[in-house]
mmCIF file of C-alpha atoms and ligand atoms in Angstrom:
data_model
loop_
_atom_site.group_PDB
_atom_site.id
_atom_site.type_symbol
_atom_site.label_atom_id
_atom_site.label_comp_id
_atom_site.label_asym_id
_atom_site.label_seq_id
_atom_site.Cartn_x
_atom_site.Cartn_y
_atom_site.Cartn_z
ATOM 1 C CA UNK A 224 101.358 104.801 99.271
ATOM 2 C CA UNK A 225 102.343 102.357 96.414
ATOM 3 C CA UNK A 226 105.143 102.835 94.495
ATOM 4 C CA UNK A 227 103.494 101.284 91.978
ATOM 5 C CA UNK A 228 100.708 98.975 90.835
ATOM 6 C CA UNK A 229 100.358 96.839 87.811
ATOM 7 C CA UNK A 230 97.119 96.196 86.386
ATOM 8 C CA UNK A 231 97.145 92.817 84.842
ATOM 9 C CA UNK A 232 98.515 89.265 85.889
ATOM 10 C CA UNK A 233 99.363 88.109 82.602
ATOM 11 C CA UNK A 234 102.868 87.389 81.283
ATOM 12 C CA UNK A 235 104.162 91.159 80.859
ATOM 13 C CA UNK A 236 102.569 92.417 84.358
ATOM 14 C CA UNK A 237 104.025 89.273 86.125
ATOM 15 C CA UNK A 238 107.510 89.462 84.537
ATOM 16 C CA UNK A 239 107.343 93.472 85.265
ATOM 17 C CA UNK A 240 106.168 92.826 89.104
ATOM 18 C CA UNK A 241 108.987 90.186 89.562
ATOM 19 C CA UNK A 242 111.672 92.983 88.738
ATOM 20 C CA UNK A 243 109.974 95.500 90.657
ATOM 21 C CA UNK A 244 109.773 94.285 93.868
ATOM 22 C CA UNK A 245 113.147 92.581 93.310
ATOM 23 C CA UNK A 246 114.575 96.156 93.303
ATOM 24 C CA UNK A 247 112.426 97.215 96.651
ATOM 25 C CA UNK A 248 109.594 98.853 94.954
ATOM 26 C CA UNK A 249 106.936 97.963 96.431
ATOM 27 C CA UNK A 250 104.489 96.813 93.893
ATOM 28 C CA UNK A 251 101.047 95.550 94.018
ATOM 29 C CA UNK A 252 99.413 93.947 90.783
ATOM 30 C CA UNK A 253 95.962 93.622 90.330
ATOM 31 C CA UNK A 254 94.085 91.523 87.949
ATOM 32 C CA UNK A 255 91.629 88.724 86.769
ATOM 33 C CA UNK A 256 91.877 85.821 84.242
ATOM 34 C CA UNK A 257 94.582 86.183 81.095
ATOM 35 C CA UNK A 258 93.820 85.387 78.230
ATOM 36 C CA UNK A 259 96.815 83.157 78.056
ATOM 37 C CA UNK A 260 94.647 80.596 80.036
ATOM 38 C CA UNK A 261 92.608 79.259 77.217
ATOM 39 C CA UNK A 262 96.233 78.274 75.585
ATOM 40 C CA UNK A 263 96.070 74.493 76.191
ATOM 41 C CA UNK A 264 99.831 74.011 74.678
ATOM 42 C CA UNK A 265 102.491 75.857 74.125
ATOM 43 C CA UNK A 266 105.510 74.942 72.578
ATOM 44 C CA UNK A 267 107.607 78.431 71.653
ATOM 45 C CA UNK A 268 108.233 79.767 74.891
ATOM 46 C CA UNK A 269 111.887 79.112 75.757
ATOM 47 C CA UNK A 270 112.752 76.876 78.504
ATOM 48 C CA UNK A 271 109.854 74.618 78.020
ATOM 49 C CA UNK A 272 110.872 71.093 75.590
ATOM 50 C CA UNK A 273 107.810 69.464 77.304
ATOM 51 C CA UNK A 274 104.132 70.838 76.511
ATOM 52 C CA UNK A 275 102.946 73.522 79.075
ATOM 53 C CA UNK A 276 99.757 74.948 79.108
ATOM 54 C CA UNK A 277 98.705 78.395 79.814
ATOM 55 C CA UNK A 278 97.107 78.104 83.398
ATOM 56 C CA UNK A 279 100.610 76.312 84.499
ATOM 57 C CA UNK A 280 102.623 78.570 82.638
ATOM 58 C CA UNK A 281 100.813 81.228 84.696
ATOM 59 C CA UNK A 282 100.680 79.477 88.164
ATOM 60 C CA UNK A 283 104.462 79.587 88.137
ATOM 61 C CA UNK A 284 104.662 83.126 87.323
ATOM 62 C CA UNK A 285 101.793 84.125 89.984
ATOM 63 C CA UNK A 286 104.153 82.085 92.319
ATOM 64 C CA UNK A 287 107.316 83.381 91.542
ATOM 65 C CA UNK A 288 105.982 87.004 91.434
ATOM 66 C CA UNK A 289 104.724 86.696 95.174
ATOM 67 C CA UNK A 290 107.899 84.555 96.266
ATOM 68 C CA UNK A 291 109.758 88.275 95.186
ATOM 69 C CA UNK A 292 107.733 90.425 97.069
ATOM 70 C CA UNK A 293 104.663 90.753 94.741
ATOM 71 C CA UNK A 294 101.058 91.584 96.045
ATOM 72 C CA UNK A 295 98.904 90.370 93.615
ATOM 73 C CA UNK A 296 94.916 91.038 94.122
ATOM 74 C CA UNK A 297 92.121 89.188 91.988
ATOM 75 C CA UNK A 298 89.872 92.155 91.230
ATOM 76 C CA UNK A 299 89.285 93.954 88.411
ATOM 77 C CA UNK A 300 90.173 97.870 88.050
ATOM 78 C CA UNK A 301 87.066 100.233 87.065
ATOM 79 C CA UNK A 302 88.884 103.480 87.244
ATOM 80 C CA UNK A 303 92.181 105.679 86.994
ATOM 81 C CA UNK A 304 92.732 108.780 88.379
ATOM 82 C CA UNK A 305 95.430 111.317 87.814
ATOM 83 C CA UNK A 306 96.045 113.819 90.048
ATOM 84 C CA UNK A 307 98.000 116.666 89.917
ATOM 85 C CA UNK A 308 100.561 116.107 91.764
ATOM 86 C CA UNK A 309 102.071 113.062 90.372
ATOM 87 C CA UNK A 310 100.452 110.760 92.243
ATOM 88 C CA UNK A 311 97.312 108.443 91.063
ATOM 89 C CA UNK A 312 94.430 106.222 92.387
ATOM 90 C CA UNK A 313 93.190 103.293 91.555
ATOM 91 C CA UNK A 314 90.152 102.529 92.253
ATOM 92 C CA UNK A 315 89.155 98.201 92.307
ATOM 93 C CA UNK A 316 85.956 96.534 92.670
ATOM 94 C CA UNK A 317 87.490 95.918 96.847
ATOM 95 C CA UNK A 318 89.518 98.825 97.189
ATOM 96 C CA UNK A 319 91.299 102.257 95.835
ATOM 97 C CA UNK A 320 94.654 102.845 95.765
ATOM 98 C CA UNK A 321 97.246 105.296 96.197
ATOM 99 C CA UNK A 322 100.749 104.735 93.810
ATOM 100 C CA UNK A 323 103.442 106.963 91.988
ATOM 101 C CA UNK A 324 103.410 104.897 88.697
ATOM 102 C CA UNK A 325 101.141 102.574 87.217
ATOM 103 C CA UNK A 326 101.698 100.031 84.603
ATOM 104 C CA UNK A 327 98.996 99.215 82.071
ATOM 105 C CA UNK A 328 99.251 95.446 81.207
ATOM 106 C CA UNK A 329 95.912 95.037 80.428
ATOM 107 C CA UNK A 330 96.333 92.930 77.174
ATOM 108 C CA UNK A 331 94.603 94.100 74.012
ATOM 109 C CA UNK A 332 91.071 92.273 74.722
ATOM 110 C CA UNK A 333 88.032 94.574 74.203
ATOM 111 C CA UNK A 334 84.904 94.084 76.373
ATOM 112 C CA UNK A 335 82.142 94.703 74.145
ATOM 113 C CA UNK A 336 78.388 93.100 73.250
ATOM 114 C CA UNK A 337 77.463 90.971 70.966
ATOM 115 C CA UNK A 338 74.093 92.568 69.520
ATOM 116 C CA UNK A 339 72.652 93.117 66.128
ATOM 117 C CA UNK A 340 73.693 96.579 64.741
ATOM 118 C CA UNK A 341 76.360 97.500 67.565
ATOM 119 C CA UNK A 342 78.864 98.223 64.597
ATOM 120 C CA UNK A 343 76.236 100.403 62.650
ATOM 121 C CA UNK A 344 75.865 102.640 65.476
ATOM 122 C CA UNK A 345 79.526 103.168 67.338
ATOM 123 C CA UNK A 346 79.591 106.608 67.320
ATOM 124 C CA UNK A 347 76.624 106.852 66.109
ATOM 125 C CA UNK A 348 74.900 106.686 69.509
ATOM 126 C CA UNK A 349 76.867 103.647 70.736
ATOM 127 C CA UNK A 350 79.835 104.817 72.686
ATOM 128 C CA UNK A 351 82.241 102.958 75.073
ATOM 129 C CA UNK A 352 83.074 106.004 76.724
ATOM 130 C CA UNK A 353 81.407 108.097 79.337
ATOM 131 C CA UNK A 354 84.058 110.402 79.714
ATOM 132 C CA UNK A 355 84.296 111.277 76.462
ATOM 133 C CA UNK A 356 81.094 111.302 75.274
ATOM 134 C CA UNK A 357 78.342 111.253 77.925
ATOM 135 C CA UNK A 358 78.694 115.331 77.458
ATOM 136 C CA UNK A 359 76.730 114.465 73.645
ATOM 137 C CA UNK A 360 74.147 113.218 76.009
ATOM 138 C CA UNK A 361 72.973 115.919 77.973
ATOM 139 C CA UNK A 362 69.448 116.020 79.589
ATOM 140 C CA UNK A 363 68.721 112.782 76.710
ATOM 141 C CA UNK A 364 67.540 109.289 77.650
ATOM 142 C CA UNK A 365 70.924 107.078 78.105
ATOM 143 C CA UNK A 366 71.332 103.211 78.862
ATOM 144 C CA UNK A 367 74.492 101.764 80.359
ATOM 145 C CA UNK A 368 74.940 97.986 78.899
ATOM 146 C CA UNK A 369 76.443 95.920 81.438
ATOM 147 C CA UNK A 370 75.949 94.227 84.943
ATOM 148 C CA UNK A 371 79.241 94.167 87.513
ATOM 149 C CA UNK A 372 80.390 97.671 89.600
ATOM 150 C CA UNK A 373 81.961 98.956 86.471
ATOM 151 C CA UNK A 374 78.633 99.510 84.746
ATOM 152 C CA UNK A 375 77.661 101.168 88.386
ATOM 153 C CA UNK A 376 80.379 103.398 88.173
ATOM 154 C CA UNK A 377 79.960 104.874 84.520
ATOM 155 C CA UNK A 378 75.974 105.152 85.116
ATOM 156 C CA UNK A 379 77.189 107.488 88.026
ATOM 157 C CA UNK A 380 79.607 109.342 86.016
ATOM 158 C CA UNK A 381 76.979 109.961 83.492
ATOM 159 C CA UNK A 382 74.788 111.589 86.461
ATOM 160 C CA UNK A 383 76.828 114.583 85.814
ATOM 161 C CA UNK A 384 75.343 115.219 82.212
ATOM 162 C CA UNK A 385 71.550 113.532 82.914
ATOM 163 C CA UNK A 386 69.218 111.723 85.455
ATOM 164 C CA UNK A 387 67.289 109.744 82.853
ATOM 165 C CA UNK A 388 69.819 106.551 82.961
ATOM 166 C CA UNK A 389 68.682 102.761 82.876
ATOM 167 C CA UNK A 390 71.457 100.251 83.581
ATOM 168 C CA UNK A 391 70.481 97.316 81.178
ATOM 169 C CA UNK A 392 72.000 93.600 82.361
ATOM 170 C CA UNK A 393 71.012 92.440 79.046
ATOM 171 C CA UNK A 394 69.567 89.344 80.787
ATOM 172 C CA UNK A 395 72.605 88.831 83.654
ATOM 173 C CA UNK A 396 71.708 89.500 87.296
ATOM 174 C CA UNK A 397 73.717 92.794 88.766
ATOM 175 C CA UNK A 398 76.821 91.787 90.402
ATOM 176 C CA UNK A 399 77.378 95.311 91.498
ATOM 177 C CA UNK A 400 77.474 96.307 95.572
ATOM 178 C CA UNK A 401 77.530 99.934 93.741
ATOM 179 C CA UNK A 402 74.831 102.020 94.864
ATOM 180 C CA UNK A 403 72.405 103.256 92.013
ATOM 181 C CA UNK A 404 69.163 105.240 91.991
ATOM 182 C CA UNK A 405 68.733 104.155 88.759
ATOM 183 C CA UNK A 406 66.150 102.330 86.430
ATOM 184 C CA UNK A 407 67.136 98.502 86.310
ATOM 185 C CA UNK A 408 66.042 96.802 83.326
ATOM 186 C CA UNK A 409 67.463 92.848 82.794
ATOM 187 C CA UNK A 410 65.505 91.729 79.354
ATOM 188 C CA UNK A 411 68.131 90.935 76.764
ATOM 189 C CA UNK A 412 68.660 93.207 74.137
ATOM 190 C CA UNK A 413 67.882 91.123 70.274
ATOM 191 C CA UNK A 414 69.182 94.640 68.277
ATOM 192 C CA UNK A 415 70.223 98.213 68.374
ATOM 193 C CA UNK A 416 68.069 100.163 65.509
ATOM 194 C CA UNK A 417 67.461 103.528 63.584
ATOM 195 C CA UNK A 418 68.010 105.861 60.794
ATOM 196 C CA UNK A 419 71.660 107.429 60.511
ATOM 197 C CA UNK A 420 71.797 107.451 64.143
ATOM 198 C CA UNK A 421 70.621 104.848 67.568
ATOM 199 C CA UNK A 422 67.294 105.569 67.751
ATOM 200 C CA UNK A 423 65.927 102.511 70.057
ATOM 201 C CA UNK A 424 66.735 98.986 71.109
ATOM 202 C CA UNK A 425 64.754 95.918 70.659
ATOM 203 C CA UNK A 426 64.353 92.977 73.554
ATOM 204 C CA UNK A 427 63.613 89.925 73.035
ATOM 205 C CA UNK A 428 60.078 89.924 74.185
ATOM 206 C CA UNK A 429 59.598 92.001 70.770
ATOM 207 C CA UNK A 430 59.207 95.310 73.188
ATOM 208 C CA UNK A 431 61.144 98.174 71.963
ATOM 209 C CA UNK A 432 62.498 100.814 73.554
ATOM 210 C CA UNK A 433 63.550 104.743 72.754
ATOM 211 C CA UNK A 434 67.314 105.377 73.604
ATOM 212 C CA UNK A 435 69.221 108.826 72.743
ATOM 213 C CA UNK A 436 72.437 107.231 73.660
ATOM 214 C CA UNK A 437 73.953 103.737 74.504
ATOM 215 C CA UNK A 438 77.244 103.647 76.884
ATOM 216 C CA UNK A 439 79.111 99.561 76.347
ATOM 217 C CA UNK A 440 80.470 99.213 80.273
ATOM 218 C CA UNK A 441 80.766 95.781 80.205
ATOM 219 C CA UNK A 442 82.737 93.494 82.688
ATOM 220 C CA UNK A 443 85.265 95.453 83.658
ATOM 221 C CA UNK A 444 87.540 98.453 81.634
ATOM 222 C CA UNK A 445 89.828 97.033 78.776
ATOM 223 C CA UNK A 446 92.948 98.854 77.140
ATOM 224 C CA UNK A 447 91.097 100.752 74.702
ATOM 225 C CA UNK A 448 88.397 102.087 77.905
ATOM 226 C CA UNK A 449 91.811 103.508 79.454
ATOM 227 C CA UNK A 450 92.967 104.455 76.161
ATOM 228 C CA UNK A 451 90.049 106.643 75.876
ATOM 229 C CA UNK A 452 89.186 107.749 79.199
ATOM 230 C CA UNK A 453 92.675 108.828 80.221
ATOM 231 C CA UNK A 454 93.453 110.543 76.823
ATOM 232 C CA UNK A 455 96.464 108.849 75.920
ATOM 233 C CA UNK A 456 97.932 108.507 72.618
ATOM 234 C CA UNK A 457 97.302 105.408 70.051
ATOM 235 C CA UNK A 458 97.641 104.229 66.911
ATOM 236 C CA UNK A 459 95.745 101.144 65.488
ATOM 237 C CA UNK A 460 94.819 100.042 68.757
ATOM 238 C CA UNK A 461 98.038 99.604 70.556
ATOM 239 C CA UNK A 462 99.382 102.291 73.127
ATOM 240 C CA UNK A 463 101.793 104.367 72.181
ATOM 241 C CA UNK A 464 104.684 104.588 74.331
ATOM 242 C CA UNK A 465 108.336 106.062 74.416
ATOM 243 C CA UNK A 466 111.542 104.109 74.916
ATOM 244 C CA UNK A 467 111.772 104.261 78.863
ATOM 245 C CA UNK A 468 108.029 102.373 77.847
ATOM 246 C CA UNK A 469 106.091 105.318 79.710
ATOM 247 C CA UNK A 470 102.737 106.829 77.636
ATOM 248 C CA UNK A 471 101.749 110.425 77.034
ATOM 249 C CA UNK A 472 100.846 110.792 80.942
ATOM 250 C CA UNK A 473 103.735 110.611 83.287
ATOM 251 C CA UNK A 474 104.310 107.873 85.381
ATOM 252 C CA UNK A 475 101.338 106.043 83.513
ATOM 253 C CA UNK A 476 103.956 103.033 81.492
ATOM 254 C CA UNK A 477 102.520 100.327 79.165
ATOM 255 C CA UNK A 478 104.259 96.549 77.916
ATOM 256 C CA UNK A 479 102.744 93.496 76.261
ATOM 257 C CA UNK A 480 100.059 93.013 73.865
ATOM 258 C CA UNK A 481 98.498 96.493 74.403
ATOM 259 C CA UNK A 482 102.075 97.597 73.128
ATOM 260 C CA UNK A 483 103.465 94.575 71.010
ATOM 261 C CA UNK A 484 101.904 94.294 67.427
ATOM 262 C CA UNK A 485 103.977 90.496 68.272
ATOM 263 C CA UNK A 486 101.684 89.312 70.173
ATOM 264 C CA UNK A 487 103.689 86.659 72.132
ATOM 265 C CA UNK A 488 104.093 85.582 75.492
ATOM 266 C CA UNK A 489 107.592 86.250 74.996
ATOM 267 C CA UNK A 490 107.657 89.762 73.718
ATOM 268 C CA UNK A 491 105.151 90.391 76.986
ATOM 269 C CA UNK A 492 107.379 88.806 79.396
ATOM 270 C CA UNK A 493 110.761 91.393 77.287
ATOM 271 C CA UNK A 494 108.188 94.269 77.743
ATOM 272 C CA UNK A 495 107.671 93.768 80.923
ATOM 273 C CA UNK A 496 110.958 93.769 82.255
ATOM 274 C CA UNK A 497 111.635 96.454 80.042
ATOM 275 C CA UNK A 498 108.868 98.705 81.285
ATOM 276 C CA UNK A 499 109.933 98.019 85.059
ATOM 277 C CA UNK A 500 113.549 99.122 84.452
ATOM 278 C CA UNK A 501 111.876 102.167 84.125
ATOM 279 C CA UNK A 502 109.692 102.199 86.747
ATOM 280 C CA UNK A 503 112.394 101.153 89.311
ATOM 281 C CA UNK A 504 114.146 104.415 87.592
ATOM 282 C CA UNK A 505 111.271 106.434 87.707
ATOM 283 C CA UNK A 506 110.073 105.321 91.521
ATOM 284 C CA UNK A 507 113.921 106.172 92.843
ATOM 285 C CA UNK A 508 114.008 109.698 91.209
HETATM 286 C C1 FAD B 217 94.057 80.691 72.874
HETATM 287 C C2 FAD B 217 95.380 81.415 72.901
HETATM 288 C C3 FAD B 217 96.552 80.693 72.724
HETATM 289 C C4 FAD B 217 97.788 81.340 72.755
HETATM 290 N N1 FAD B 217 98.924 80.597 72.585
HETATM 291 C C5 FAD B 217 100.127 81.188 72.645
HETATM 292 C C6 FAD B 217 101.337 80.415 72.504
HETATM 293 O O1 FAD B 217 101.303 79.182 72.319
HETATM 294 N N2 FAD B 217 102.522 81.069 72.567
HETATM 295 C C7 FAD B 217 102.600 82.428 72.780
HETATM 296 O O2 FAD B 217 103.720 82.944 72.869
HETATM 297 N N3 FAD B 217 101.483 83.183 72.894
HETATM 298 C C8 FAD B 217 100.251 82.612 72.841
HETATM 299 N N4 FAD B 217 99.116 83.368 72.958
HETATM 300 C C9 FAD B 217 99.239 84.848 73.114
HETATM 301 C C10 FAD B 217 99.514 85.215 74.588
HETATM 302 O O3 FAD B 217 98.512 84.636 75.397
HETATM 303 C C11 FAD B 217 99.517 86.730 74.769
HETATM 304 O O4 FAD B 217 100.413 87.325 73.862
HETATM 305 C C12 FAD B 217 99.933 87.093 76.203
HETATM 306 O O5 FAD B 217 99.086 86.472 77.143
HETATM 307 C C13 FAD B 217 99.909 88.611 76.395
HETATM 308 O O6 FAD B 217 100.236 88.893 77.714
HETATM 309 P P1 FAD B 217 99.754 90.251 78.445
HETATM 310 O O7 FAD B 217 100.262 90.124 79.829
HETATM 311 O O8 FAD B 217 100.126 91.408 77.623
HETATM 312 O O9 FAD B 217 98.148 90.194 78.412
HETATM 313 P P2 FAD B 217 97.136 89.116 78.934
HETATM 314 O O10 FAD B 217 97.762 87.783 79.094
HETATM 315 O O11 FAD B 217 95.960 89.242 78.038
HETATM 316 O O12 FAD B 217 96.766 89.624 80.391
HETATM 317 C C14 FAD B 217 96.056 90.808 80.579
HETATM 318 C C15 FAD B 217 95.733 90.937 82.043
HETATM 319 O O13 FAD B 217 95.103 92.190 82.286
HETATM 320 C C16 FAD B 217 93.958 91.976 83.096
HETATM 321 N N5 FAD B 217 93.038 93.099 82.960
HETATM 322 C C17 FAD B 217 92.585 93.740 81.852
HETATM 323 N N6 FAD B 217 91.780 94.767 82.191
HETATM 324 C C18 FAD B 217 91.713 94.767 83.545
HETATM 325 C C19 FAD B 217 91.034 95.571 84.513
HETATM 326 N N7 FAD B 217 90.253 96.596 84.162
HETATM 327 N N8 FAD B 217 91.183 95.259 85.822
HETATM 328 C C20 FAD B 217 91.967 94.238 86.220
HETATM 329 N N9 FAD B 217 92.641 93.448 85.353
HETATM 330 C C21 FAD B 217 92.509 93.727 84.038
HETATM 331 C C22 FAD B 217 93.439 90.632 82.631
HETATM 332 O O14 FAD B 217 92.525 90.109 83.581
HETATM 333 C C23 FAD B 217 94.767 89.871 82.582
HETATM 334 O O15 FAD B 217 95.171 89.491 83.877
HETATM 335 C C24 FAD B 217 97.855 82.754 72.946
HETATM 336 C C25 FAD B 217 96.675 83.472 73.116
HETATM 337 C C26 FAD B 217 95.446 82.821 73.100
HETATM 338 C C27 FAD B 217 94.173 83.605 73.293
#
């Protein structure tokens, strides 16, 4: 059992995982690529008179993280589960977990598609939610857009509402080693179209195809994924959190840019050692 496990390796899970384990909680953060790696110089982060860029600037944190105690995985996290009694899993593409508290420092980066129409139709038949909405979908003809274990996983939980599911890879080959009885289809979608509502998508071979519902499970779960899947509370796209930096689920806490409307490394890195004060507190209760 974890005390508790960060998901994200950018600035505000590093900084939070370096006070963590310093304070003998034993902490394991799991994560893939931040988006701080495309920054090729950076100027305003204190400490730094010489030009850094984002990959070094994250090196040294990775280092210094795991030089404190830190276990830090490269995987990406497809689901969260809260269970009654206090404790959660987490389940990774290589592994599930078992921790007291988990810290969401996902970033604010959405995982979506980049098709003709998507906009027209979220919520309209587009939905990036299987939790929430695959119930809309019962017995009716769904698609699941995407191509790694994550897409795996939300076909599955759709199972529960209807069999007739076709995992599109929109031309990528399935990275999955998720099982899946389903209908495979890898042409790449040209356009979602309809009425009011999704009534069929269009490949680029010109073939089109009827669809009552289209679920976005692209990559790998993003803040607003958690945000809706878990139920907890937001307001223009940024978690909501109280001042010991936990959300509306116990033991679930949040810091950098899924919290910060300053979207700064700095203000992660504050967050983050602000969040794990109260996760040491919370862990030792
Ligand atoms: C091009 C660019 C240049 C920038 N330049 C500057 C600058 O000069 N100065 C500055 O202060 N700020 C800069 N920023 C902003 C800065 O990068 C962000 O504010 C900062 O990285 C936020 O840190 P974070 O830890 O909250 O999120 P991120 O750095 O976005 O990290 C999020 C982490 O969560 C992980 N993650 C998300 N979902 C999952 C999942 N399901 N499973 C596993 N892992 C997951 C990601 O892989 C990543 O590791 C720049 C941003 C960009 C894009």
């Amino acid at each position: 059992m974890l005390d508790c496990i960060i998901i994200g390796k950018g600035p505000a899970g590093l900084s939070a995982g370096i006070y963590t384990s310093m304070a003998n909680v034993k902490t394991l953060i799991i994560g893939k690529d931040s988006l701080l790696q495309k920054s090729e110089k950076i100027q305003n982060y204190f400490g730094f008179e010489e030009i850094i860029d984002g990959q070094q600037l994250l090196q040294r944190g990775i280092k210094q993280a795991i030089a404190t105690g830190c276990e830090i995985l490269n995987d990406m996290v497809i689901a969260i589960d809260i269970l009654d009694n206090g404790f959660n899993i987490v389940t990774a593409e290589n592994g599930s977990f078992n921790t007291k508290s988990i810290l969401l420092a996902t970033g604010n980066n959405r995982n979506t598609v980049h098709i003709t129409n998507l906009e027209k139709f979220e919520g309209k038949g587009i939905s990036y939610c299987t939790t929430c909405d695959g119930f809309f979908f019962k017995n009716k003809k769904v698609g699941v857009i995407g191509s790694t274990d994550y897409t795996i996983h939300e076909a599955n939980e759709l199972l529960s509402f209807t069999e007739n599911i076709t995992i599109l890879t929109n031309g990528n080959e399935l990275k999955s080693s998720g099982e899946s009885n389903n209908t495979i289809k890898s042409n790449k979608i040209v356009s979602f179209e309809g009425e009011n509502k999704l009534e069929h998508i269009v490949y680029d071979n010109g073939e089109k195809e009827q669809f009552d519902g289209i679920f976005i499970a692209q990559d790998y779960p993003t803040a607003s994924d958690f945000i809706k899947k878990l139920g907890l509370n937001s307001k223009n796209r940024l978690l909501t959190i109280n001042d010991q930096f936990m959300t509306n689920i116990r033991g679930i806490f949040a810091a950098g840019d899924i919290v910060n409307d300053f979207k700064q490394i700095s203000t992660a890195v504050g967050s983050g050692a602000n969040s794990a004060k109260n996760i040491i507190k919370y862990c030792k209760e």
